């Protein structure tokens, strides 16, 4: 998804192999942004209407495949703190260029809807 076509991602609680593919696009150039030099690309998650970032966020790290970031949501969806409802994800790029590391946050959050599994 790029910042111009964000929509809600629908997932099921308990799924251990749900992936989310994200393409970062520079608005000024309209080109794919690969975050060169970043050492970690993660998604920090919280339930909509709250300010508490879920501890499962540490496990939602992306891998870069063909200009797309693939986030494995299994850690998030199988965590006991996650229940049915709406969540928002903030993509954060960490660069190991200095000590301490520097960060860049993607402005547009990812919208995620979680529903309970059928029995």
XYZ file of N, CA and C in Angstrom:
357
model
N 0.850 -1.177 0.000
C 0.000 0.000 0.000
C 0.885 1.225 0.000
N 0.466 2.245 -0.682
C 1.182 3.493 -0.564
C 0.310 4.480 0.185
N 0.876 5.618 0.511
C 0.157 6.565 1.354
C -1.095 7.122 0.693
N -1.216 6.971 -0.625
C -2.392 7.486 -1.315
C -3.516 6.465 -1.407
N -3.263 5.222 -1.014
C -4.306 4.212 -1.157
C -4.454 3.365 0.098
N -4.290 3.979 1.258
C -4.434 3.241 2.502
C -5.869 2.761 2.667
N -5.998 1.511 3.037
C -7.295 0.950 3.351
C -7.109 0.066 4.575
N -8.199 -0.428 5.109
C -8.114 -1.253 6.306
C -7.755 -2.688 5.927
N -6.758 -3.234 6.605
C -6.331 -4.610 6.414
C -7.149 -5.462 7.388
N -7.828 -6.480 6.888
C -8.660 -7.349 7.723
C -7.923 -8.659 7.987
N -7.775 -9.009 9.281
C -7.071 -10.223 9.684
C -7.860 -10.939 10.776
N -7.475 -12.189 11.049
C -8.180 -13.012 12.035
C -7.256 -13.312 13.208
N -7.755 -13.075 14.427
C -7.017 -13.350 15.665
C -6.611 -14.810 15.690
N -5.369 -15.060 16.052
C -4.874 -16.420 16.170
C -4.147 -16.928 14.942
N -4.311 -16.265 13.800
C -3.578 -16.688 12.604
C -2.083 -16.469 12.830
N -1.295 -17.485 12.559
C 0.138 -17.376 12.815
C 0.941 -17.098 11.542
N 0.284 -17.033 10.406
C 1.013 -16.816 9.153
C 0.332 -15.746 8.300
N -0.106 -14.666 8.912
C -0.679 -13.548 8.163
C 0.425 -12.558 7.854
N 0.564 -12.241 6.587
C 1.584 -11.287 6.168
C 0.926 -10.042 5.598
N 1.581 -8.916 5.766
C 1.137 -7.645 5.214
C 2.264 -7.101 4.347
N 1.941 -6.842 3.092
C 2.922 -6.304 2.154
C 2.704 -4.808 2.011
N 3.757 -4.030 2.202
C 3.689 -2.572 2.133
C 4.749 -2.065 1.163
N 4.339 -1.179 0.281
C 5.270 -0.496 -0.603
C 5.325 0.956 -0.170
N 6.512 1.436 0.146
C 6.685 2.829 0.541
C 6.965 3.650 -0.714
N 6.196 4.724 -0.900
C 6.337 5.561 -2.084
C 6.613 6.992 -1.653
N 7.630 7.592 -2.249
C 7.931 8.999 -1.983
C 6.897 9.856 -2.691
N 6.166 10.668 -1.938
C 5.146 11.528 -2.534
C 5.739 12.551 -3.489
N 6.910 13.089 -3.163
C 7.501 14.135 -3.995
C 7.987 13.622 -5.343
N 8.428 12.358 -5.400
C 8.956 11.803 -6.642
C 8.062 10.729 -7.266
N 7.163 10.156 -6.460
C 6.316 9.072 -6.945
C 7.081 7.782 -7.167
N 8.245 7.642 -6.522
C 9.064 6.447 -6.683
C 9.067 5.613 -5.409
N 9.407 4.346 -5.569
C 9.500 3.441 -4.438
C 10.655 3.855 -3.537
N 10.403 3.850 -2.236
C 11.413 4.209 -1.249
C 11.876 2.937 -0.559
N 13.158 2.626 -0.673
C 13.685 1.387 -0.110
C 14.418 1.578 1.200
N 14.393 2.780 1.743
C 14.995 3.046 3.054
C 16.424 2.542 3.132
N 17.216 2.894 2.132
C 18.607 2.466 2.094
C 19.338 2.817 3.378
N 20.090 1.862 3.874
C 20.844 2.076 5.097
C 20.095 1.716 6.366
N 18.790 1.450 6.259
C 18.051 1.085 7.464
C 18.433 -0.333 7.862
N 18.530 -0.557 9.150
C 18.898 -1.873 9.641
C 17.677 -2.656 10.103
N 16.630 -1.949 10.543
C 15.396 -2.599 10.996
C 14.210 -1.770 10.521
N 13.209 -2.443 9.971
C 11.941 -1.795 9.629
C 10.890 -2.538 10.432
N 10.224 -1.815 11.354
C 9.258 -2.466 12.247
C 7.931 -1.727 12.202
N 6.895 -2.389 12.688
C 5.590 -1.759 12.824
C 5.212 -1.770 14.299
N 4.990 -0.575 14.829
C 4.552 -0.425 16.213
C 3.024 -0.353 16.181
N 2.369 -1.162 17.003
C 0.911 -1.303 16.942
C 0.240 -0.890 18.242
N -0.945 -0.295 18.100
C -1.768 0.020 19.269
C -3.225 -0.056 18.855
N -4.078 -0.331 19.832
C -5.520 -0.353 19.581
C -5.983 1.087 19.363
N -6.873 1.293 18.400
C -7.378 2.634 18.109
C -8.050 3.198 19.361
N -7.758 4.447 19.669
C -8.326 5.104 20.836
C -7.479 4.978 22.082
N -6.340 4.278 21.975
C -5.437 4.143 23.115
C -4.085 4.757 22.761
N -3.236 4.893 23.767
C -1.888 5.422 23.536
C -0.809 4.385 23.836
N -1.220 3.197 24.274
C -0.274 2.168 24.664
C 0.133 1.314 23.474
N 1.430 1.307 23.179
C 1.952 0.469 22.108
C 2.041 -0.962 22.633
N 1.533 -1.907 21.860
C 1.515 -3.301 22.284
C 2.918 -3.897 22.327
N 3.191 -4.748 23.296
C 4.516 -5.365 23.383
C 4.801 -6.268 22.192
N 3.778 -6.707 21.481
C 3.979 -7.570 20.315
C 4.660 -6.821 19.182
N 4.696 -5.493 19.251
C 5.292 -4.702 18.182
C 6.752 -5.054 17.939
N 7.437 -5.489 18.976
C 8.853 -5.829 18.829
C 9.038 -6.979 17.851
N 8.017 -7.821 17.717
C 8.116 -8.973 16.827
C 7.637 -8.713 15.416
N 7.093 -7.535 15.136
C 6.562 -7.246 13.806
C 7.621 -6.478 13.018
N 8.555 -7.236 12.465
C 9.675 -6.679 11.724
C 9.546 -7.116 10.269
N 9.889 -6.217 9.347
C 9.719 -6.486 7.921
C 10.992 -7.003 7.270
N 10.773 -7.718 6.184
C 11.860 -8.072 5.288
C 11.560 -7.423 3.940
N 12.585 -7.035 3.219
C 12.428 -6.378 1.930
C 12.486 -7.424 0.819
N 11.399 -7.505 0.024
C 11.317 -8.446 -1.084
C 10.767 -7.701 -2.299
N 11.563 -7.602 -3.357
C 11.133 -6.949 -4.598
C 10.514 -5.573 -4.364
N 11.207 -4.714 -3.637
C 10.776 -3.340 -3.347
C 9.559 -3.252 -2.429
N 9.165 -4.343 -1.812
C 8.036 -4.350 -0.885
C 8.511 -4.812 0.484
N 7.973 -4.203 1.522
C 8.256 -4.643 2.879
C 7.172 -5.638 3.281
N 7.594 -6.810 3.741
C 6.670 -7.860 4.157
C 6.727 -7.941 5.682
N 5.596 -7.639 6.322
C 5.485 -7.719 7.778
C 4.784 -9.015 8.148
N 5.399 -9.812 9.006
C 4.796 -11.031 9.518
C 3.957 -10.648 10.738
N 2.633 -10.711 10.609
C 1.736 -10.302 11.699
C 1.420 -11.431 12.672
N 2.038 -12.598 12.494
C 1.750 -13.746 13.351
C 1.985 -13.481 14.823
N 3.077 -12.812 15.179
C 3.379 -12.502 16.581
C 2.285 -11.615 17.171
N 1.832 -10.649 16.396
C 0.770 -9.739 16.818
C -0.551 -10.492 17.010
N -0.950 -11.285 16.025
C -2.261 -11.940 16.038
C -2.385 -13.084 17.039
N -1.273 -13.626 17.488
C -1.333 -14.725 18.452
C -1.057 -14.267 19.881
N -0.841 -12.979 20.070
C -0.536 -12.461 21.407
C -1.820 -12.313 22.231
N -1.744 -12.607 23.518
C -2.919 -12.566 24.400
C -3.489 -11.161 24.584
N -2.696 -10.111 24.373
C -3.183 -8.738 24.524
C -4.022 -8.261 23.342
N -4.046 -9.027 22.262
C -4.777 -8.622 21.057
C -6.167 -9.225 21.077
N -7.175 -8.361 20.897
C -8.564 -8.812 20.868
C -9.239 -8.226 19.635
N -10.470 -8.622 19.412
C -11.222 -8.122 18.269
C -11.310 -6.600 18.331
N -11.161 -5.954 17.193
C -11.263 -4.504 17.154
C -10.345 -3.908 16.109
N -10.174 -2.607 16.184
C -9.361 -1.865 15.217
C -8.039 -1.438 15.847
N -6.978 -1.576 15.063
C -5.633 -1.229 15.485
C -5.014 -0.315 14.436
N -3.994 0.421 14.856
C -3.239 1.218 13.902
C -1.772 0.887 14.076
N -1.089 0.835 12.942
C 0.319 0.500 12.942
C 1.144 1.654 12.412
N 2.239 1.912 13.081
C 3.150 2.976 12.681
C 4.450 2.322 12.221
N 4.820 2.568 10.967
C 6.042 1.987 10.425
C 7.221 2.878 10.794
N 8.231 2.242 11.362
C 9.414 2.955 11.828
C 10.662 2.315 11.221
N 11.526 3.153 10.671
C 12.791 2.703 10.101
C 13.902 3.051 11.081
N 14.727 2.078 11.402
C 15.862 2.316 12.294
C 17.149 2.214 11.487
N 17.995 3.215 11.637
C 19.266 3.257 10.926
C 20.395 3.059 11.927
N 21.296 2.156 11.613
C 22.423 1.883 12.495
C 23.626 2.750 12.157
N 23.369 3.957 11.656
C 24.451 4.824 11.201
C 25.163 5.563 12.320
N 24.540 5.657 13.464
C 25.148 6.339 14.605
C 24.844 5.550 15.871
N 25.459 5.945 16.939
C 25.132 5.344 18.227
C 24.761 6.469 19.173
N 23.534 6.582 19.662
C 22.446 5.644 19.398
C 21.925 5.769 17.971
N 21.143 4.770 17.547
C 20.590 4.737 16.194
C 19.677 5.918 15.936
N 19.515 6.253 14.657
C 18.557 7.286 14.258
C 17.318 6.597 13.686
N 16.193 7.314 13.689
C 14.917 6.738 13.281
C 14.195 7.648 12.298
N 13.363 7.029 11.454
C 12.444 7.763 10.589
C 11.107 7.054 10.688
N 10.037 7.817 10.885
C 8.696 7.258 11.009
C 7.879 7.644 9.792
N 7.161 6.669 9.233
C 6.276 6.928 8.106
C 5.033 7.616 8.658
N 4.634 8.724 8.052
C 3.568 9.570 8.595
C 2.212 8.873 8.631
N 1.819 8.214 7.550
C 0.489 7.599 7.475
C 0.468 6.254 8.197
N -0.426 6.084 9.191
C -0.510 4.794 9.871
C -1.249 3.758 9.024
N -0.981 2.492 9.313
C -1.663 1.373 8.676
C -2.863 1.020 9.548
N -4.026 0.863 8.948
C -5.251 0.518 9.671
C -5.492 -0.985 9.577
N -5.689 -1.619 10.742
C -5.877 -3.070 10.799
C -7.133 -3.397 11.596
N -7.985 -4.254 11.032
C -9.170 -4.733 11.745
C -8.947 -6.200 12.086
N -9.119 -6.530 13.364
C -8.957 -7.909 13.830
C -10.321 -8.443 14.212
N -10.649 -9.635 13.733
C -11.869 -10.300 14.181
C -11.487 -11.620 14.820
N -12.373 -12.115 15.687
C -12.143 -13.397 16.337
C -12.347 -14.525 15.323
N -11.624 -15.618 15.512
C -11.769 -16.791 14.650
C -13.080 -17.508 14.986
N -13.630 -18.236 14.037
C -14.818 -19.063 14.297
C -14.400 -20.190 15.232
N -14.989 -20.266 16.401
C -14.761 -21.328 17.369
C -13.531 -22.031 17.266
